Amino acid sequence: MRNPKVETVRGVNDVLPPTYRLQKQIENQLSSCFQSFGYRPIDVPVIEYTELFLRKSGEELISRMYDFTYHNRRLCLRPELTASVARAYIQTTLQGEPLPVRLYYSGPVFRYEKPQRGRYRQFTQMGVEAIGAAGSMADAEMIALACQSLDKLGLKDYRVVLGNISLLNQFLRTMPLERRLGNFLLSQMEELRKVRRAALEAAIEEICPPDNLVETSRLQHLLQGLSEEEAKATILELLENTNVNLVGNRQKMDIANSLMGKIQRAEQKPLWLKALDFMEQLAQLQGKPQEVLPSARQLLASYHMDSGGLGELEEILAILPSYNIDSTRIRLDFGLSRGLQYYTGTIFEIHHETLGQERQLCGGGRYDDLVKTLGGNNDIPASGFSFGIERIRLAMESEGILPVVEESTVDALIVPLSAAEHCYSIEVGEKLRSKGLRVVLEVRGKNLSTSLKYAAKQTIPFVIVVGEAERLANVVVVKNMATRQQQQLPLEEAVMVMRRENDE
Ligand code: HAM
């Protein structure tokens, strides 16, 4: 009876040789594009301290991390590479290099997702990060490099969605929202289009439950117009004047802090309702740049907001034609938020209709605070993007442009006719390898006819037969599997024949 099989973990794939070769070919083409823009390769570990991603990646990503404790250390399998590259920049000599530091990478990342075609729990990201460059020129370089990379691969049916998260960030920053609530709202920008607003409001009520409303509304009324410090001092004074028997200052301070918390929570609801209104209006702004930009400008003016983010988008749109980027591919979407919390400015995604399904091939943007958040210098702006390599392969497949991979990776099979020729056949193999040929040896003791069938099945173009006569005369028999012709030759000549006939 056979032992039970051990299978792959759900959502991860074995990559077999033809697909492996295809993906490497795609990665090589992307590397040469990245290098042509001055990016240098870097490799970072697959395993990191979970803390690296807790600081700024956002709930959405954190909830999908492979996160575990090992020997009292909280570790994870990286869910992306941007935070790792920023960490490596801060931790190594890269930090001393002149800015910007342009890096590219490729490797596996892990996310606990619901698996389906094109969505895996282990997948390959390949991307770039430019650390130390702010502004529209740097942002435009990112978008142009991503598009040119896809153009080089021959992809045609992709579209670029451009947004700017600074508008929402700026709006939320003007409100004294609890940090957790602000982050939640940021993460819900894209959800707004998918779920009903009432459902979202119910979710927020759960995060931020209203306290005893009668008590807090009285206090609120009393403390209206005071700063946080003044309000706290007033509460302390009130406590001093009550007849409640309190022991020491500490206890009074705790009560004051708790009351302040209640008031702040009670004050949150009108704020987050206002934020949801703004987010709903932002989310409606999507389409062709010339149509969307005037409405966006109007919206910001109605909220008396600075339109810096829009100016950046306009600059980027003006730069992109110089990179020969087809402007009909570009749409603006002010509801784009990317689900990662570290973005601070321009963000973008590249989508493709892959096998009847809209898929994101690439995502990226500006993240000016991440280096600081991870303990680096204060003022290091950065931006980058990542492709999902498996999705690029699927997109190429659906456009019918996957390169044909060479079937055989072997030039010749050497067949010793008896055990007496084993050593000679190995020497022949070594000499052929030293000439740059890819050679396999028949090691299972199979006879010539079985070996020929094997070579035909494996599409190996030449079979080299060595029997006693060849060993004694220091020659080999070369058989061309396509023409079925064979000749006995010294090894040097056999190499020339194989090269010549291979080229024909
Ligand atoms: P991301 O959008 O989360 O961005 O992922 C980048 C790409 O990885 C996506 O566009 C998609 O092609 C691919 N991808 C994501 N999830 C899956 C999955 N489950 N299965 C297959 N492919 C997937 C980032 O990770 C950022 N670090 C990008 C970035 C770089 N931002 C700045 N620099």
XYZ file of C-alpha atoms and ligand atoms in Angstrom:
537
model
C 0.000 0.000 0.000
C 1.272 3.495 -0.860
C 1.912 6.081 1.832
C -0.543 8.999 1.805
C 0.641 11.938 -0.325
C 1.773 15.227 1.178
C 0.383 18.004 -1.009
C 1.137 21.708 -1.433
C -0.373 24.152 1.015
C -3.574 25.731 -0.340
C -3.023 28.795 -2.524
C 0.629 28.112 -3.414
C 1.982 26.604 -6.631
C 4.727 24.357 -7.902
C 6.249 26.170 -10.854
C 7.184 23.575 -13.452
C 10.119 24.059 -15.869
C 8.272 25.594 -18.876
C 6.426 28.132 -16.669
C 9.579 28.736 -14.644
C 11.501 29.521 -17.811
C 8.747 31.809 -19.052
C 8.647 33.744 -15.816
C 12.435 34.064 -15.733
C 12.320 35.350 -19.293
C 9.722 37.948 -18.247
C 11.826 38.887 -15.210
C 14.958 39.235 -17.374
C 13.159 41.621 -19.708
C 11.876 43.646 -16.775
C 15.389 43.728 -15.224
C 16.847 45.149 -18.392
C 14.138 47.843 -18.465
C 14.771 48.730 -14.828
C 18.519 48.805 -15.414
C 18.076 51.116 -18.397
C 16.625 53.648 -15.920
C 19.591 53.206 -13.568
C 18.003 50.877 -11.022
C 20.314 48.385 -9.253
C 19.307 44.969 -7.960
C 18.841 44.262 -4.264
C 17.722 41.156 -2.424
C 16.135 41.272 1.019
C 15.060 38.449 3.358
C 11.773 36.602 3.008
C 11.402 36.610 6.782
C 11.165 39.872 8.754
C 10.122 41.097 12.175
C 6.346 41.596 12.057
C 6.903 45.046 13.539
C 8.271 46.211 10.164
C 4.817 45.902 8.633
C 2.810 46.847 11.719
C 4.181 50.373 11.652
C 2.724 51.613 8.391
C 1.333 48.941 6.095
C -2.265 49.174 7.285
C -4.900 46.780 8.624
C -5.770 45.304 5.253
C -2.280 43.919 4.682
C -1.597 43.105 8.334
C -4.718 40.943 8.550
C -3.401 38.854 5.643
C 0.121 38.289 6.940
C 1.683 34.953 7.798
C 2.592 36.127 11.275
C 4.012 33.812 13.956
C 6.059 33.742 17.132
C 9.249 31.694 17.150
C 11.569 31.592 20.179
C 9.707 34.594 21.575
C 10.240 36.659 18.451
C 7.288 37.875 16.409
C 8.175 37.127 12.811
C 6.385 37.069 9.481
C 6.774 36.039 5.876
C 6.982 39.321 3.968
C 3.646 40.375 2.452
C 5.413 42.878 0.121
C 8.908 44.287 -0.413
C 8.681 48.066 -0.066
C 8.972 48.098 3.731
C 11.873 45.600 3.554
C 13.729 47.730 1.004
C 13.172 50.845 3.139
C 14.459 48.912 6.179
C 17.508 47.739 4.232
C 18.164 51.308 3.118
C 18.108 52.555 6.706
C 20.115 49.637 8.092
C 22.958 49.477 5.557
C 25.553 51.589 3.812
C 22.900 52.509 1.230
C 21.926 55.314 3.600
C 25.251 57.017 2.977
C 24.869 57.002 -0.800
C 23.985 60.084 -2.827
C 20.244 60.439 -3.390
C 18.196 59.182 -5.026
C 19.045 55.548 -4.420
C 17.344 53.546 -7.172
C 16.797 49.842 -6.431
C 14.914 46.948 -7.999
C 13.988 43.523 -6.666
C 12.180 40.349 -7.416
C 11.038 37.578 -5.103
C 8.258 35.686 -3.388
C 5.763 37.379 -1.094
C 3.035 35.804 1.018
C -0.525 36.903 1.711
C -3.307 34.877 3.251
C -5.884 35.521 0.504
C -8.837 33.587 -0.808
C -7.090 31.718 -3.614
C -8.309 31.786 -7.210
C -6.744 32.026 -10.682
C -4.337 34.952 -10.527
C -4.693 35.336 -6.758
C -2.308 33.205 -4.737
C -0.996 32.972 -1.202
C 2.580 32.914 -2.467
C 3.313 34.990 -5.537
C 6.253 36.830 -7.092
C 6.639 40.578 -6.944
C 9.121 42.456 -9.057
C 9.424 46.177 -8.600
C 11.497 49.281 -8.046
C 11.945 51.822 -5.284
C 13.529 55.257 -5.698
C 14.554 56.525 -2.293
C 15.263 60.214 -1.858
C 13.430 61.843 -4.758
C 10.333 63.997 -4.339
C 8.201 65.669 -6.977
C 6.371 65.101 -10.206
C 9.468 64.205 -12.258
C 10.140 61.265 -9.932
C 6.460 60.235 -9.888
C 6.248 60.405 -13.672
C 9.412 58.279 -13.975
C 7.686 55.547 -11.948
C 4.561 55.504 -14.076
C 6.564 55.701 -17.308
C 8.909 52.897 -16.267
C 5.987 50.639 -15.362
C 4.261 51.337 -18.706
C 7.428 50.997 -20.777
C 8.183 47.683 -19.069
C 4.777 46.341 -20.096
C 5.232 47.762 -23.620
C 8.580 45.917 -23.868
C 6.807 42.682 -22.972
C 4.395 43.407 -25.811
C 1.298 43.925 -23.651
C -1.314 46.166 -25.242
C -4.609 45.994 -23.354
C -3.630 47.587 -20.067
C -4.848 50.789 -18.527
C -3.324 53.059 -15.930
C -5.366 54.400 -13.027
C -3.901 57.437 -11.355
C -4.907 58.985 -8.043
C -3.556 61.028 -5.174
C -4.069 59.942 -1.584
C -2.851 63.278 -0.186
C -6.317 64.795 -0.745
C -7.977 62.380 1.659
C -4.982 62.449 4.015
C -5.142 66.239 4.082
C -8.885 66.211 4.761
C -8.612 63.680 7.585
C -5.667 65.533 9.093
C -7.740 68.706 9.514
C -10.065 66.790 11.848
C -9.277 65.714 15.416
C -10.141 62.111 14.542
C -8.880 59.235 16.680
C -5.873 57.746 14.913
C -7.446 54.293 14.686
C -10.595 55.730 13.191
C -8.666 57.887 10.705
C -6.718 54.827 9.554
C -9.907 52.831 9.250
C -11.518 55.512 7.097
C -8.444 55.630 4.859
C -8.620 51.880 4.412
C -12.325 52.068 3.516
C -12.009 54.478 0.595
C -12.318 51.747 -1.998
C -14.898 49.833 0.061
C -17.213 52.841 -0.221
C -17.946 51.860 -3.819
C -18.567 48.236 -2.955
C -20.603 48.357 0.250
C -23.625 50.431 1.252
C -22.836 53.501 3.296
C -25.122 52.282 6.101
C -23.004 49.132 6.454
C -19.878 51.243 6.711
C -21.450 53.497 9.325
C -22.402 50.419 11.362
C -18.791 49.187 11.161
C -17.508 52.550 12.374
C -19.993 52.615 15.265
C -18.454 49.333 16.329
C -14.922 50.714 16.317
C -15.944 53.905 18.020
C -19.035 53.213 20.203
C -20.788 56.271 21.618
C -20.518 56.459 25.412
C -23.161 57.499 27.948
C -24.562 60.295 25.806
C -26.401 62.264 28.519
C -23.339 62.494 30.716
C -20.955 63.348 27.881
C -23.237 65.869 26.204
C -23.511 67.857 29.467
C -19.786 67.881 29.879
C -19.279 68.699 26.214
C -21.508 71.720 26.612
C -19.526 72.840 29.645
C -16.150 72.475 27.953
C -17.117 73.897 24.584
C -14.435 76.063 22.973
C -11.655 74.959 25.347
C -8.405 73.386 24.222
C -7.647 69.818 25.327
C -5.353 71.066 28.120
C -7.829 73.702 29.298
C -10.643 71.123 29.268
C -8.598 68.691 31.329
C -7.687 71.417 33.846
C -11.391 72.359 34.141
C -12.386 68.743 34.799
C -9.691 68.455 37.484
C -10.954 71.644 39.098
C -14.512 70.287 39.063
C -13.302 67.112 40.737
C -11.499 69.134 43.427
C -14.734 70.924 44.226
C -16.910 67.813 44.443
C -17.511 66.000 47.685
C -16.361 62.718 46.160
C -13.739 61.165 48.395
C -10.708 60.684 46.156
C -7.288 59.520 47.240
C -4.466 61.516 45.685
C -3.806 63.290 42.422
C -3.230 60.164 40.343
C -6.818 59.007 40.722
C -8.188 62.420 39.774
C -5.982 62.460 36.695
C -7.272 59.000 35.650
C -10.856 60.173 35.982
C -10.100 63.344 34.016
C -8.426 61.333 31.224
C -11.285 58.882 31.039
C -13.856 61.711 30.852
C -11.806 63.412 28.142
C -11.778 60.125 26.188
C -15.565 59.881 26.446
C -16.025 63.433 25.242
C -13.646 62.900 22.354
C -15.513 59.746 21.330
C -18.832 61.556 21.458
C -17.341 64.260 19.279
C -16.095 61.755 16.717
C -19.404 60.898 15.047
C -20.103 64.218 13.312
C -16.470 64.185 12.192
C -16.520 60.760 10.627
C -19.901 61.407 9.046
C -18.411 64.506 7.423
C -15.376 62.472 6.337
C -17.645 59.852 4.752
C -19.481 62.597 2.819
C -16.175 63.876 1.473
C -14.982 60.367 0.635
C -18.194 59.626 -1.253
C -17.735 62.730 -3.350
C -14.075 61.921 -4.012
C -14.960 58.372 -5.045
C -17.271 59.707 -7.746
C -14.411 61.544 -9.415
C -13.133 59.073 -11.953
C -12.625 59.092 -15.690
C -10.639 60.941 -18.349
C -8.262 63.494 -16.802
C -9.637 66.472 -18.751
C -13.147 65.658 -17.507
C -12.304 64.802 -13.895
C -9.778 67.486 -12.982
C -12.195 70.473 -13.119
C -14.722 68.653 -10.886
C -11.953 67.725 -8.448
C -10.845 71.347 -8.311
C -14.438 72.406 -7.576
C -14.796 69.845 -4.791
C -11.588 70.968 -3.090
C -12.627 74.620 -3.374
C -15.989 73.819 -1.760
C -14.085 72.368 1.217
C -11.549 75.244 1.191
C -8.788 72.737 0.629
C -5.366 73.260 -0.868
C -5.214 71.768 -4.383
C -1.512 70.836 -4.318
C -2.252 67.176 -5.028
C -4.150 68.119 -8.176
C -1.291 70.306 -9.365
C 1.047 67.313 -8.996
C -1.268 65.137 -11.075
C -1.440 67.814 -13.767
C 2.351 68.053 -13.868
C 2.674 64.278 -14.168
C 0.103 64.173 -16.973
C 2.074 66.876 -18.790
C 5.367 64.950 -18.432
C 4.169 61.477 -19.494
C 3.892 62.199 -23.264
C 7.665 62.862 -23.335
C 8.077 59.202 -22.347
C 5.765 58.251 -25.254
C 3.119 57.030 -22.867
C -0.193 56.663 -24.641
C -2.430 59.132 -22.797
C -5.610 57.264 -23.781
C -4.554 54.540 -21.355
C -4.703 56.926 -18.410
C -7.717 57.476 -16.182
C -7.904 59.471 -13.004
C -9.588 57.974 -9.972
C -9.806 59.999 -6.784
C -11.367 57.028 -5.034
C -8.127 55.065 -5.416
C -6.461 54.423 -2.062
C -4.398 51.242 -2.699
C -5.091 49.594 0.665
C -1.569 50.218 1.957
C -1.269 52.845 4.616
C 2.164 54.211 3.807
C 1.223 56.168 0.692
C 1.314 59.933 0.952
C 0.874 61.347 -2.565
C 0.502 60.158 -6.148
C -0.615 56.535 -6.368
C -1.297 54.350 -9.385
C -2.392 50.939 -10.506
C -2.191 49.178 -13.835
C -5.125 46.968 -14.734
C -5.616 44.351 -17.411
C -8.589 42.396 -18.605
C -6.946 39.002 -18.075
C -8.932 36.036 -19.279
C -12.225 37.849 -18.854
C -11.386 39.247 -15.438
C -10.115 42.694 -14.470
C -6.764 42.136 -12.744
C -4.273 44.497 -11.194
C -0.856 43.876 -12.743
C 0.974 46.629 -10.933
C 0.551 48.978 -8.005
C 2.673 51.772 -6.643
C 3.012 55.309 -5.464
C 4.714 57.867 -3.288
C 5.437 57.104 0.357
C 7.299 60.057 1.858
C 6.967 59.079 5.545
C 7.915 55.415 5.521
C 11.675 55.844 5.924
C 11.095 58.151 8.895
C 8.498 55.797 10.413
C 10.968 52.923 10.215
C 13.621 54.914 12.070
C 15.499 56.565 9.206
C 16.227 60.222 8.522
C 13.296 62.572 8.699
C 13.194 63.918 5.235
C 13.586 61.030 2.805
C 10.786 61.018 0.245
C 10.371 57.866 -1.809
C 8.238 56.176 -4.430
C 8.035 52.853 -6.222
C 5.874 50.146 -7.719
C 5.620 46.366 -7.951
C 4.401 44.008 -10.637
C 2.829 40.636 -9.906
C 4.840 38.343 -12.183
C 2.261 35.532 -12.306
C -0.413 38.025 -13.334
C 1.833 39.446 -16.055
C 2.305 35.930 -17.405
C -1.471 35.376 -17.383
C -2.047 38.736 -19.079
C 0.485 37.833 -21.785
C -1.205 34.474 -22.187
C -4.604 36.097 -22.631
C -3.178 38.447 -25.284
C -1.534 35.452 -26.972
C 1.955 36.939 -26.738
C 3.754 34.493 -24.453
C 7.197 33.809 -25.934
C 7.728 30.278 -27.173
C 10.064 28.595 -24.706
C 12.739 26.383 -26.080
C 11.466 22.830 -25.551
C 14.797 21.095 -25.035
C 17.451 22.425 -22.753
C 19.825 19.638 -23.728
C 22.010 19.482 -26.852
C 23.091 15.849 -26.705
C 22.483 12.520 -24.999
C 25.537 10.267 -24.622
C 24.830 6.565 -24.660
C 27.573 4.124 -23.561
C 26.870 0.733 -25.120
C 28.315 -1.259 -22.204
C 29.775 -0.771 -18.731
C 33.263 -0.827 -20.271
C 32.448 2.532 -21.931
C 31.223 4.276 -18.787
C 34.443 6.154 -18.075
C 34.999 7.046 -21.725
C 31.415 8.346 -22.050
C 31.929 10.526 -18.948
C 35.146 11.949 -20.433
C 33.312 12.692 -23.702
C 30.545 14.418 -21.720
C 33.052 16.538 -19.772
C 34.801 17.635 -22.960
C 31.497 18.578 -24.599
C 30.442 20.573 -21.514
C 33.769 22.402 -21.549
C 32.886 23.456 -25.132
C 29.648 24.956 -23.853
C 27.274 22.156 -24.834
C 24.491 20.929 -22.566
C 24.883 17.201 -22.255
C 23.134 14.364 -20.424
C 24.465 10.877 -19.898
C 22.396 7.710 -20.106
C 22.930 6.568 -16.492
C 20.212 3.953 -16.196
C 21.995 1.352 -18.382
C 19.292 1.484 -21.076
C 20.075 0.069 -24.509
C 20.450 2.129 -27.666
C 16.934 1.744 -28.981
C 15.323 2.787 -25.660
C 17.772 5.697 -25.457
C 16.844 6.880 -28.953
C 13.153 6.820 -28.034
C 13.963 8.805 -24.916
C 15.921 11.407 -26.939
C 13.051 11.723 -29.427
C 10.506 12.236 -26.639
C 12.687 14.819 -24.923
C 13.433 16.524 -28.267
C 17.174 16.168 -27.731
C 18.665 16.981 -31.154
C 21.768 14.699 -31.048
C 22.608 11.295 -29.624
C 26.265 10.401 -29.167
C 26.881 6.693 -29.134
C 30.076 5.244 -27.672
C 30.859 1.546 -28.031
C 34.087 -0.400 -27.782
C 35.195 0.559 -31.316
C 34.715 4.297 -30.576
C 36.555 4.029 -27.251
C 39.533 2.278 -28.837
C 39.694 4.730 -31.763
C 39.031 7.746 -29.524
C 36.032 8.853 -31.626
C 32.243 9.032 -31.191
C 29.185 8.319 -33.303
C 26.949 11.400 -33.689
C 23.356 10.808 -34.667
C 21.219 13.717 -35.795
C 17.748 12.905 -34.485
C 16.012 15.083 -37.074
C 17.728 13.716 -40.196
C 18.365 10.251 -38.643
C 21.880 10.449 -40.211
C 24.898 9.363 -38.229
C 28.675 9.524 -38.638
C 31.739 8.382 -36.726
C 34.000 11.364 -35.952
C 36.721 12.595 -33.606
C 35.105 14.612 -30.815
C 36.302 18.021 -32.083
C 34.665 17.392 -35.450
C 31.522 16.054 -33.812
C 31.187 19.364 -31.960
C 31.506 21.304 -35.235
C 28.933 19.082 -36.930
C 26.452 19.491 -34.078
C 26.898 23.275 -34.099
C 26.534 23.518 -37.861
C 23.523 21.231 -38.092
C 21.858 22.928 -35.145
C 22.100 26.284 -36.939
C 20.592 24.905 -40.164
P 0.310 45.710 -4.194
O -0.621 46.413 -5.110
O -0.242 45.215 -2.927
O 1.492 46.716 -3.934
O 0.974 44.484 -4.953
C 1.667 44.666 -6.168
C 1.204 43.645 -7.200
O 1.302 42.321 -6.691
C -0.259 43.773 -7.604
O -0.429 44.797 -8.543
C -0.545 42.405 -8.192
O -0.116 42.331 -9.544
C 0.341 41.504 -7.363
N -0.472 40.783 -6.366
C -0.993 41.269 -5.236
N -1.645 40.309 -4.554
C -1.536 39.178 -5.287
C -1.974 37.822 -5.112
N -2.628 37.435 -4.045
N -1.665 36.899 -6.075
C -0.963 37.271 -7.172
N -0.502 38.523 -7.375
C -0.787 39.467 -6.453
C 2.558 46.451 -3.134
O 2.787 45.391 -2.646
C 3.467 47.651 -2.955
N 4.632 47.212 -2.169
C 3.877 48.261 -4.275
C 4.789 49.426 -4.115
C 6.123 49.426 -4.331
N 4.459 50.623 -3.683
C 5.544 51.391 -3.621
N 6.573 50.665 -4.003
